[in-house]
Coordinates of C-alpha atoms in Angstrom, one line a residue:
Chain A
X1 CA 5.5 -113.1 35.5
X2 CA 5.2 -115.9 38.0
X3 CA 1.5 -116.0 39.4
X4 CA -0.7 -118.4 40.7
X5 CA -4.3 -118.0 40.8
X6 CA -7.1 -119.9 43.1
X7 CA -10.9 -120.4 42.5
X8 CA -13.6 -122.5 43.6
X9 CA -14.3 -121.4 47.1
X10 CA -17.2 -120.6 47.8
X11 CA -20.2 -121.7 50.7
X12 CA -20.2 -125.1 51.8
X13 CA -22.1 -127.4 53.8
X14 CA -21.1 -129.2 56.6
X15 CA -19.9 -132.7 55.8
X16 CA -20.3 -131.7 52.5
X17 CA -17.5 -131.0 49.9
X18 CA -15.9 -128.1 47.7
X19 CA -12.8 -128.2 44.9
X20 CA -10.4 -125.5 45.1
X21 CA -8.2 -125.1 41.9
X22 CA -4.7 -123.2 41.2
X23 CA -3.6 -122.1 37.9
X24 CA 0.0 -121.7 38.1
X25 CA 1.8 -119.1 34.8
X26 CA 5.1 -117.9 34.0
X27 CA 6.8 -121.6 35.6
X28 CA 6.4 -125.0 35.4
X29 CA 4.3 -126.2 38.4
X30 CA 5.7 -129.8 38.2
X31 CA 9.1 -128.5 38.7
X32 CA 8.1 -127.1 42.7
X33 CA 6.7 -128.3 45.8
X34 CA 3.1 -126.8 45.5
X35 CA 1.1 -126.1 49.4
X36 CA -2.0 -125.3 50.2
X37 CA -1.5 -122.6 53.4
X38 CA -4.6 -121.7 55.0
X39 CA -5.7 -118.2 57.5
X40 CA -9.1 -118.5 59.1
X41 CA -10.9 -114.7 59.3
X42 CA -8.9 -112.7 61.9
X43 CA -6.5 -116.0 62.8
X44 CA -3.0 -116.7 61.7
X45 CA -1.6 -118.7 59.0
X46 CA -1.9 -122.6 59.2
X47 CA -0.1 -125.0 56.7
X48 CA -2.3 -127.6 55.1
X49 CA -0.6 -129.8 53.0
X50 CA 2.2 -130.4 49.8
X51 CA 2.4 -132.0 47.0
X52 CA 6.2 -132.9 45.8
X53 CA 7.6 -132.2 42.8
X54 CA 7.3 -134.7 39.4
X55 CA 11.3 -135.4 40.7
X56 CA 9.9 -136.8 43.9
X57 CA 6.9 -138.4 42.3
X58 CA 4.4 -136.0 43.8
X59 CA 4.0 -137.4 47.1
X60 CA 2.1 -135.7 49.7
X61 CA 1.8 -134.2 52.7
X62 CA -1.0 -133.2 55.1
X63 CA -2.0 -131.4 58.3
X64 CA -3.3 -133.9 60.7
X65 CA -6.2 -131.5 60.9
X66 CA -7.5 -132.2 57.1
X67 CA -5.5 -135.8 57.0
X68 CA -7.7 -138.0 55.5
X69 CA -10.8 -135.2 54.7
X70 CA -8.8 -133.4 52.0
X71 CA -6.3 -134.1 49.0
X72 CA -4.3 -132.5 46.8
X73 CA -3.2 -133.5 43.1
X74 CA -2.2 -132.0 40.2
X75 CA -2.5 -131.7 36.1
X76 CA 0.6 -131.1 34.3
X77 CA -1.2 -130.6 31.2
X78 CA -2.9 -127.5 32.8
X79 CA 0.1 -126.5 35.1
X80 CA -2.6 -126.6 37.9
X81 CA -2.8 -128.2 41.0
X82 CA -6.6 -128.8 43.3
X83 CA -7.5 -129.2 47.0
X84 CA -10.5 -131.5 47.3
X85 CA -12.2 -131.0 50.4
X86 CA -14.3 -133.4 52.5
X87 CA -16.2 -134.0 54.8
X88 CA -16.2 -130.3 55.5
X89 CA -16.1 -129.0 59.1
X90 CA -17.7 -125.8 60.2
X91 CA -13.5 -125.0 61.5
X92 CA -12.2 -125.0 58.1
X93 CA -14.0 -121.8 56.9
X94 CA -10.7 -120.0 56.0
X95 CA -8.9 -118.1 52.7
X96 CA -7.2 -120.7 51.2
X97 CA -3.6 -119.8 49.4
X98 CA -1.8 -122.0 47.0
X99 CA 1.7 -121.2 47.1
X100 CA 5.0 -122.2 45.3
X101 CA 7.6 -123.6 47.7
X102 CA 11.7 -122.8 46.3
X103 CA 14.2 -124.9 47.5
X104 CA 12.1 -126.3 50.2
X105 CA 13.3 -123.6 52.7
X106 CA 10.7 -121.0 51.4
X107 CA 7.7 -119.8 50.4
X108 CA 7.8 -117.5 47.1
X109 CA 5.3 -117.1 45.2
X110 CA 1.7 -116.7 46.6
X111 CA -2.0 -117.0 45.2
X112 CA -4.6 -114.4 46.1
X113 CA -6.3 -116.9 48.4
X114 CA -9.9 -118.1 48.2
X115 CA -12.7 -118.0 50.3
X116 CA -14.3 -121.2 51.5
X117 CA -17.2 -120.6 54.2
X118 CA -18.4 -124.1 55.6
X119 CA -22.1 -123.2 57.4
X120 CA -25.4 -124.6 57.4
Chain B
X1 CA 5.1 -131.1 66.0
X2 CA 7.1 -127.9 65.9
X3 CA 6.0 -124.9 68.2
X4 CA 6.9 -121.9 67.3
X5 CA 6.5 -119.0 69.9
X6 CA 6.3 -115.2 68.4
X7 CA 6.9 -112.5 70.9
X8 CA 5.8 -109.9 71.6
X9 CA 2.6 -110.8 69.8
X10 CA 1.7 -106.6 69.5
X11 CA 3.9 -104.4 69.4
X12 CA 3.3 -100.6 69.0
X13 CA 6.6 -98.3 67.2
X14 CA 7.1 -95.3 65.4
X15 CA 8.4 -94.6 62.1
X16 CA 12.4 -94.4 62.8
X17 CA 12.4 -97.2 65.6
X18 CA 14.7 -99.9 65.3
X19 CA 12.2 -103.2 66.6
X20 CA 13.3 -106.6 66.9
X21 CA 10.7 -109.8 67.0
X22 CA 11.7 -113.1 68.2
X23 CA 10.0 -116.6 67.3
X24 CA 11.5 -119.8 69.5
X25 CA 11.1 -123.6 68.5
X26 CA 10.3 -126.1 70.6
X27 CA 12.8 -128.0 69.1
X28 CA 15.8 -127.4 66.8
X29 CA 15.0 -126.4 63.3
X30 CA 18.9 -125.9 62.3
X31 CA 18.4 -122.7 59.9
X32 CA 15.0 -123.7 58.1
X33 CA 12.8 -120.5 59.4
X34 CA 12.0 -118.0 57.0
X35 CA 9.9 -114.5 58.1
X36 CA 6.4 -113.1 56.1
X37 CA 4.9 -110.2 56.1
X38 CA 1.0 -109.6 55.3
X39 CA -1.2 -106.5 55.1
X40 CA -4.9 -106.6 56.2
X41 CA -6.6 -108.5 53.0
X42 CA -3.5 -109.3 51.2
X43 CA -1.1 -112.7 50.9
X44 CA 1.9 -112.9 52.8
X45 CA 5.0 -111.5 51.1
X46 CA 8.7 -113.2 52.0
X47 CA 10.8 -111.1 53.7
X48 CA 13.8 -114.0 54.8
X49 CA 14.6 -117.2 54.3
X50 CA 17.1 -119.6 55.8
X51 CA 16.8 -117.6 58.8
X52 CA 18.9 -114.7 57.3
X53 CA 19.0 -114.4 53.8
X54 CA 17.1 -111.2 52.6
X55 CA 14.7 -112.0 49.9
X56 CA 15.4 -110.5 46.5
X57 CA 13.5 -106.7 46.4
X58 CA 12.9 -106.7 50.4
X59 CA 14.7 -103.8 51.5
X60 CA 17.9 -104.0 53.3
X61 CA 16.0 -102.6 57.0
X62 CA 15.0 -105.6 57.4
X63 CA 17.8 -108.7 58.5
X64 CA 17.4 -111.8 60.1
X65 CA 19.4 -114.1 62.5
X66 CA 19.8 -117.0 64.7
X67 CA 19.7 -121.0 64.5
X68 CA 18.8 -123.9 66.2
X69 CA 15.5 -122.8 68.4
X70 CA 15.9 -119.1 68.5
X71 CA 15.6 -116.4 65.7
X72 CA 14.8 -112.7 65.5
X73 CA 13.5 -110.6 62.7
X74 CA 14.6 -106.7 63.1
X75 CA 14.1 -103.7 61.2
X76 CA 16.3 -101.2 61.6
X77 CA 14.6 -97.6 60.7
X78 CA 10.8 -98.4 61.1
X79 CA 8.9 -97.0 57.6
X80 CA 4.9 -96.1 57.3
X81 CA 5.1 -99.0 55.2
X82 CA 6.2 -101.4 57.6
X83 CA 3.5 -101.5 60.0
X84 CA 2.0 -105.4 59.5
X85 CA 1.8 -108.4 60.9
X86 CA 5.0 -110.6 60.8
X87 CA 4.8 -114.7 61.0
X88 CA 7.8 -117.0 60.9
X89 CA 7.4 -120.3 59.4
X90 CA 9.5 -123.5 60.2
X91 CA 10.5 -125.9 57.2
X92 CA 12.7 -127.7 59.0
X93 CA 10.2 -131.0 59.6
X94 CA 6.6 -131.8 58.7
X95 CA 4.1 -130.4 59.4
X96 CA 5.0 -127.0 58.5
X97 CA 4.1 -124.6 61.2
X98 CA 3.9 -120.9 61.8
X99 CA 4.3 -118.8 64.8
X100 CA 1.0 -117.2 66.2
X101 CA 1.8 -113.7 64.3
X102 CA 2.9 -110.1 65.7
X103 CA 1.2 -107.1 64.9
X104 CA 3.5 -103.9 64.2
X105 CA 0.9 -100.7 64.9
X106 CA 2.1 -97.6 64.8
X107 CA 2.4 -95.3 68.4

């Protein structure tokens, strides 16, 4: 069964920083795009970024709301992938999904989305 | 970036109704939209991709259509089940974007 599973969100501080990770079974993370979609409480959905396949080298891709705060990587070894936050912002208090993109036209597969509450 | 424009965002139905939602790009996205649904405290779930290819297990109710900047989701025969809130996603050019949502409520 194809399942991906989030952790490490939790209460941050602002200007601090948090880890999310994603434990992808039942596929082989490194052969999918891998994005981190977010959904702030009662708001919509808002895309944060991608890492690429091992086939395109894992390069990235970010929202030019987290650009530069947050980054994503990955450990084949564990089939996992991690958002590392920054420089959190009181605005990115959201559930945050990991999600397996197929054939770059969709999403399939997602994570039961984490909690990250950025207060003081 | 790539607007994408839901409407209506609320829209109240009964079980039976045949409702259609439309999301419109600000700029062409060829056929790179795909349609989610979500429940209150649950993930989105793919419903279409590719503007009109029905996702493996979604039932056949729901169909998709259109290119370039406009697309429209409809289900045919409204189920108790059905009643969510509906985003469309463009992956057509970065960044990703989704439209603003539209809740489905029942009359």
């Amino acid at each position: 069964e194809v399942q991906l599973v989030e952790s490490g969100g939790g209460l941050g501080q602002p200007g601090g920083s948090l880890r999310l990770s994603c434990a992808a079974s039942g596929f082989s993370a490194s052969d999918h795009h891998m994005d981190w979609v977010r959904q702030a409480p009662g708001k919509g959905l808002e895309w944060v970024g991608r890492t690429r396949n091992k086939a395109n080298s894992y390069t990235t891709e970010y929202a030019a709301s987290v650009k530069g705060r947050f980054t994503i990587s990955r450990d084949d070894s564990k089939n996992s992938l991690y958002l590392q936050m920054n420089s959190l912002k009181t605005e990115d208090t959201a559930v945050y999904y990991c999600v397996r993109v197929e054939g770059s036209t969709r999403i399939d597969c997602w994570g039961q989305g984490t909690l990250v509450t950025v207060s003081s | 970036d790539i607007q994408l424009t839901q409407s209506p965002s609320f829209l109240s139905a009964s079980v039976g109704d045949r409702v259609t939602i439309t999301c419109r790009a600000s700029q062409g996205i060829s056929s790179y939209l795909a349609w989610y649904q979500q429940k209150p405290r649950k993930a989105p779930k793919l419903l279409i991709y590719v503007a009109s290819t029905l996702q493996s297990g979604v039932p056949s109710r729901f169909s998709g259509s259109g290119s370039g900047t406009e697309f429209t989701l409809t289900i045919s025969s409204l189920q108790p089940e059905d009643f969510a809130t509906y985003y469309c996603q463009q992956l057509n050019s970065f960044p990703i974007t989704f439209g603003q949502g539209t809740r489905l409520e029942i009359k």
